[in-house]
């Protein structure tokens, strides 16, 4: 069986201190069939130098060319995600949106792709995560709400009610993988200007 090609989109902005560990953890994935799209938001530090130092054929770079509000070139993470989706560079069945300041377990991509393959009616998948400090020491972890434990998939009402009760403590965007087709049905990410850091939740 041919494994589907996965695009891992990593948006960046002045991430020179963290992007190296992020990319190394993504390149170390056990899932063999993936490409990495680094979408840079006009960084002014050495982010792109760090990315280019990998010299990996799996990594390509997209630079933001969208200008907003007179002279501002910084568009925010969610508009950067949308730029990836609208660019035509993501032509794969599955897309993951990982962050440039996180370190990924080596089997996250494989487990997420396998889950979507085994659950064809599921549109997206998330995982829990550990919280680390600047020394990569685990100082906490995210946990799924008690009422959601014991199931693999959830419908909108279950997710919505849990968010109303607990806030968004379990849909971790840095672990988000989806079928690319869902964006045709539900639209792109909401505007950061309208929803702030909850644009991904919307």
Short mmCIF file of C-alpha atoms in Angstrom, two decimals:
data_model
loop_
_atom_site.label_atom_id
_atom_site.label_comp_id
_atom_site.label_asym_id
_atom_site.label_seq_id
_atom_site.Cartn_x
_atom_site.Cartn_y
_atom_site.Cartn_z
CA UNK A 1 0.00 0.00 0.00
CA UNK A 2 1.34 3.43 -0.98
CA UNK A 3 1.24 5.80 1.95
CA UNK A 4 -0.34 9.20 1.17
CA UNK A 5 1.97 12.18 0.91
CA UNK A 6 1.64 14.52 3.87
CA UNK A 7 2.42 18.24 3.88
CA UNK A 8 3.63 19.57 7.23
CA UNK A 9 3.20 23.34 7.19
CA UNK A 10 5.34 25.20 9.73
CA UNK A 11 4.71 28.93 9.97
CA UNK A 12 7.54 31.08 11.29
CA UNK A 13 8.25 34.60 12.43
CA UNK A 14 11.61 35.41 14.05
CA UNK A 15 12.02 31.81 15.21
CA UNK A 16 15.80 31.51 14.98
CA UNK A 17 16.08 30.32 18.61
CA UNK A 18 13.61 27.43 18.26
CA UNK A 19 13.18 26.45 14.60
CA UNK A 20 16.26 24.20 14.51
CA UNK A 21 14.93 21.82 17.17
CA UNK A 22 11.50 21.91 15.60
CA UNK A 23 12.75 20.99 12.14
CA UNK A 24 15.05 18.29 13.48
CA UNK A 25 12.15 16.66 15.33
CA UNK A 26 9.98 16.80 12.21
CA UNK A 27 12.70 15.41 9.95
CA UNK A 28 13.09 12.53 12.43
CA UNK A 29 9.48 11.41 11.94
CA UNK A 30 8.88 7.68 11.48
CA UNK A 31 6.26 8.42 8.81
CA UNK A 32 8.26 8.20 5.58
CA UNK A 33 6.19 10.11 3.03
CA UNK A 34 6.09 13.79 3.93
CA UNK A 35 7.24 17.22 2.83
CA UNK A 36 7.80 20.30 4.97
CA UNK A 37 6.57 23.72 3.89
CA UNK A 38 8.12 26.47 6.00
CA UNK A 39 6.01 29.58 5.53
CA UNK A 40 7.99 32.56 6.76
CA UNK A 41 6.21 35.71 7.85
CA UNK A 42 8.95 38.16 6.84
CA UNK A 43 11.31 37.32 9.69
CA UNK A 44 13.93 39.94 10.48
CA UNK A 45 16.28 37.59 12.35
CA UNK A 46 18.23 34.54 11.10
CA UNK A 47 15.25 32.19 10.85
CA UNK A 48 15.72 31.51 7.13
CA UNK A 49 19.46 30.98 7.56
CA UNK A 50 18.73 28.26 10.10
CA UNK A 51 16.13 26.64 7.83
CA UNK A 52 18.47 26.72 4.82
CA UNK A 53 21.27 25.16 6.87
CA UNK A 54 19.40 21.82 6.81
CA UNK A 55 19.82 21.44 3.04
CA UNK A 56 17.05 18.85 3.04
CA UNK A 57 15.07 18.05 -0.13
CA UNK A 58 12.03 17.58 2.10
CA UNK A 59 12.04 21.28 3.10
CA UNK A 60 10.74 24.11 0.92
CA UNK A 61 10.25 27.73 1.93
CA UNK A 62 7.34 30.03 1.19
CA UNK A 63 7.85 33.70 1.98
CA UNK A 64 4.86 35.86 2.76
CA UNK A 65 4.27 38.48 0.09
CA UNK A 66 1.02 39.85 1.48
CA UNK A 67 1.08 43.40 2.77
CA UNK A 68 -1.56 44.70 5.16
CA UNK A 69 -2.33 48.08 6.72
CA UNK A 70 0.05 50.45 4.93
CA UNK A 71 3.63 49.39 5.68
CA UNK A 72 3.00 46.34 7.85
CA UNK A 73 4.24 43.02 6.54
CA UNK A 74 3.50 40.89 9.61
CA UNK A 75 0.19 39.14 8.99
CA UNK A 76 -0.12 36.80 12.00
CA UNK A 77 -0.03 33.02 12.21
CA UNK A 78 -3.55 32.31 10.99
CA UNK A 79 -3.34 34.47 7.88
CA UNK A 80 0.00 32.75 7.29
CA UNK A 81 -1.77 29.36 7.49
CA UNK A 82 -4.34 30.65 5.02
CA UNK A 83 -1.59 31.84 2.71
CA UNK A 84 -0.26 28.27 2.62
CA UNK A 85 -3.70 26.89 1.80
CA UNK A 86 -4.39 29.52 -0.87
CA UNK A 87 -0.94 29.33 -2.45
CA UNK A 88 -1.60 26.05 -4.24
CA UNK A 89 1.53 24.58 -2.64
CA UNK A 90 -0.48 22.13 -0.55
CA UNK A 91 -1.70 19.46 -2.96
CA UNK A 92 -1.66 16.51 -0.59
CA UNK A 93 -4.53 14.57 0.96
CA UNK A 94 -3.42 15.42 4.49
CA UNK A 95 -1.93 18.61 5.91
CA UNK A 96 -0.51 19.24 9.37
CA UNK A 97 0.02 22.67 10.93
CA UNK A 98 2.90 22.40 13.33
CA UNK A 99 4.54 25.29 15.20
CA UNK A 100 8.10 26.56 14.94
CA UNK A 101 8.68 26.58 18.70
CA UNK A 102 7.62 23.01 19.50
CA UNK A 103 9.45 19.68 19.55
CA UNK A 104 7.58 16.70 18.11
CA UNK A 105 7.55 13.07 19.18
CA UNK A 106 8.99 11.01 16.33
CA UNK A 107 5.76 9.06 15.72
CA UNK A 108 3.19 11.87 15.87
CA UNK A 109 2.80 12.15 12.09
CA UNK A 110 2.53 8.39 11.62
CA UNK A 111 -0.07 8.00 14.35
CA UNK A 112 -2.12 10.92 13.05
CA UNK A 113 -2.09 9.74 9.42
CA UNK A 114 -2.97 6.20 10.51
CA UNK A 115 -5.89 7.50 12.56
CA UNK A 116 -7.30 9.47 9.62
CA UNK A 117 -6.90 6.47 7.33
CA UNK A 118 -8.71 4.23 9.81
CA UNK A 119 -11.49 6.78 10.40
CA UNK A 120 -12.55 8.03 6.94
CA UNK A 121 -15.42 10.12 8.35
CA UNK A 122 -13.12 12.06 10.67
CA UNK A 123 -11.95 15.42 9.33
CA UNK A 124 -9.12 16.26 11.70
CA UNK A 125 -7.05 14.88 14.54
CA UNK A 126 -5.25 16.42 17.52
CA UNK A 127 -3.04 15.03 20.27
CA UNK A 128 -2.33 16.06 23.81
CA UNK A 129 1.01 17.71 24.57
CA UNK A 130 3.65 18.24 27.20
CA UNK A 131 4.76 21.67 28.33
CA UNK A 132 8.53 22.21 28.39
CA UNK A 133 10.79 25.00 29.57
CA UNK A 134 13.80 26.54 27.82
CA UNK A 135 15.90 23.52 28.87
CA UNK A 136 13.41 21.10 27.26
CA UNK A 137 12.41 19.83 30.71
CA UNK A 138 8.77 18.74 31.07
CA UNK A 139 7.01 21.08 33.51
CA UNK A 140 3.39 20.16 32.77
CA UNK A 141 1.02 18.45 30.37
CA UNK A 142 -2.32 18.94 28.68
CA UNK A 143 -5.09 16.52 29.57
CA UNK A 144 -8.35 15.76 27.85
CA UNK A 145 -11.51 16.65 29.84
CA UNK A 146 -12.98 13.76 31.80
CA UNK A 147 -16.25 13.70 29.86
CA UNK A 148 -14.36 13.08 26.61
CA UNK A 149 -12.23 10.19 27.88
CA UNK A 150 -13.00 6.77 26.45
CA UNK A 151 -13.86 7.75 22.87
CA UNK A 152 -11.80 8.09 19.72
CA UNK A 153 -13.95 10.53 17.78
CA UNK A 154 -16.27 13.37 18.74
CA UNK A 155 -19.05 15.31 17.09
CA UNK A 156 -19.43 19.08 17.13
CA UNK A 157 -21.86 19.16 20.06
CA UNK A 158 -19.52 17.18 22.32
CA UNK A 159 -16.56 19.41 21.48
CA UNK A 160 -18.59 22.62 21.74
CA UNK A 161 -20.04 21.75 25.16
CA UNK A 162 -16.63 20.79 26.49
CA UNK A 163 -15.11 24.05 25.27
CA UNK A 164 -17.92 25.99 26.96
CA UNK A 165 -17.21 24.13 30.21
CA UNK A 166 -13.41 24.12 30.25
CA UNK A 167 -12.24 26.55 27.61
CA UNK A 168 -9.97 25.35 24.83
CA UNK A 169 -7.59 23.16 26.81
CA UNK A 170 -7.48 20.15 24.50
CA UNK A 171 -7.59 21.21 20.82
CA UNK A 172 -3.89 21.97 20.54
CA UNK A 173 -3.21 23.65 17.22
CA UNK A 174 0.48 22.64 17.16
CA UNK A 175 -0.71 19.02 16.85
CA UNK A 176 -3.43 19.66 14.23
CA UNK A 177 -3.60 17.39 11.18
CA UNK A 178 -6.54 17.42 8.79
CA UNK A 179 -7.83 16.27 5.47
CA UNK A 180 -7.03 19.12 3.10
CA UNK A 181 -10.55 18.87 1.70
CA UNK A 182 -12.18 20.10 4.92
CA UNK A 183 -11.10 23.66 4.20
CA UNK A 184 -13.25 23.59 1.07
CA UNK A 185 -16.25 22.82 3.29
CA UNK A 186 -15.66 24.96 6.38
CA UNK A 187 -13.48 27.73 4.98
CA UNK A 188 -10.07 28.98 6.02
CA UNK A 189 -8.79 29.96 9.46
CA UNK A 190 -10.54 32.94 11.02
CA UNK A 191 -8.90 36.33 11.17
CA UNK A 192 -6.52 36.90 14.07
CA UNK A 193 -7.72 40.51 14.14
CA UNK A 194 -11.27 39.34 14.83
CA UNK A 195 -10.68 36.30 17.04
CA UNK A 196 -7.21 36.86 18.52
CA UNK A 197 -5.50 33.65 19.58
CA UNK A 198 -8.82 31.80 19.34
CA UNK A 199 -8.82 32.07 15.55
CA UNK A 200 -7.67 28.46 15.31
CA UNK A 201 -10.50 27.30 17.58
CA UNK A 202 -13.10 29.05 15.42
#
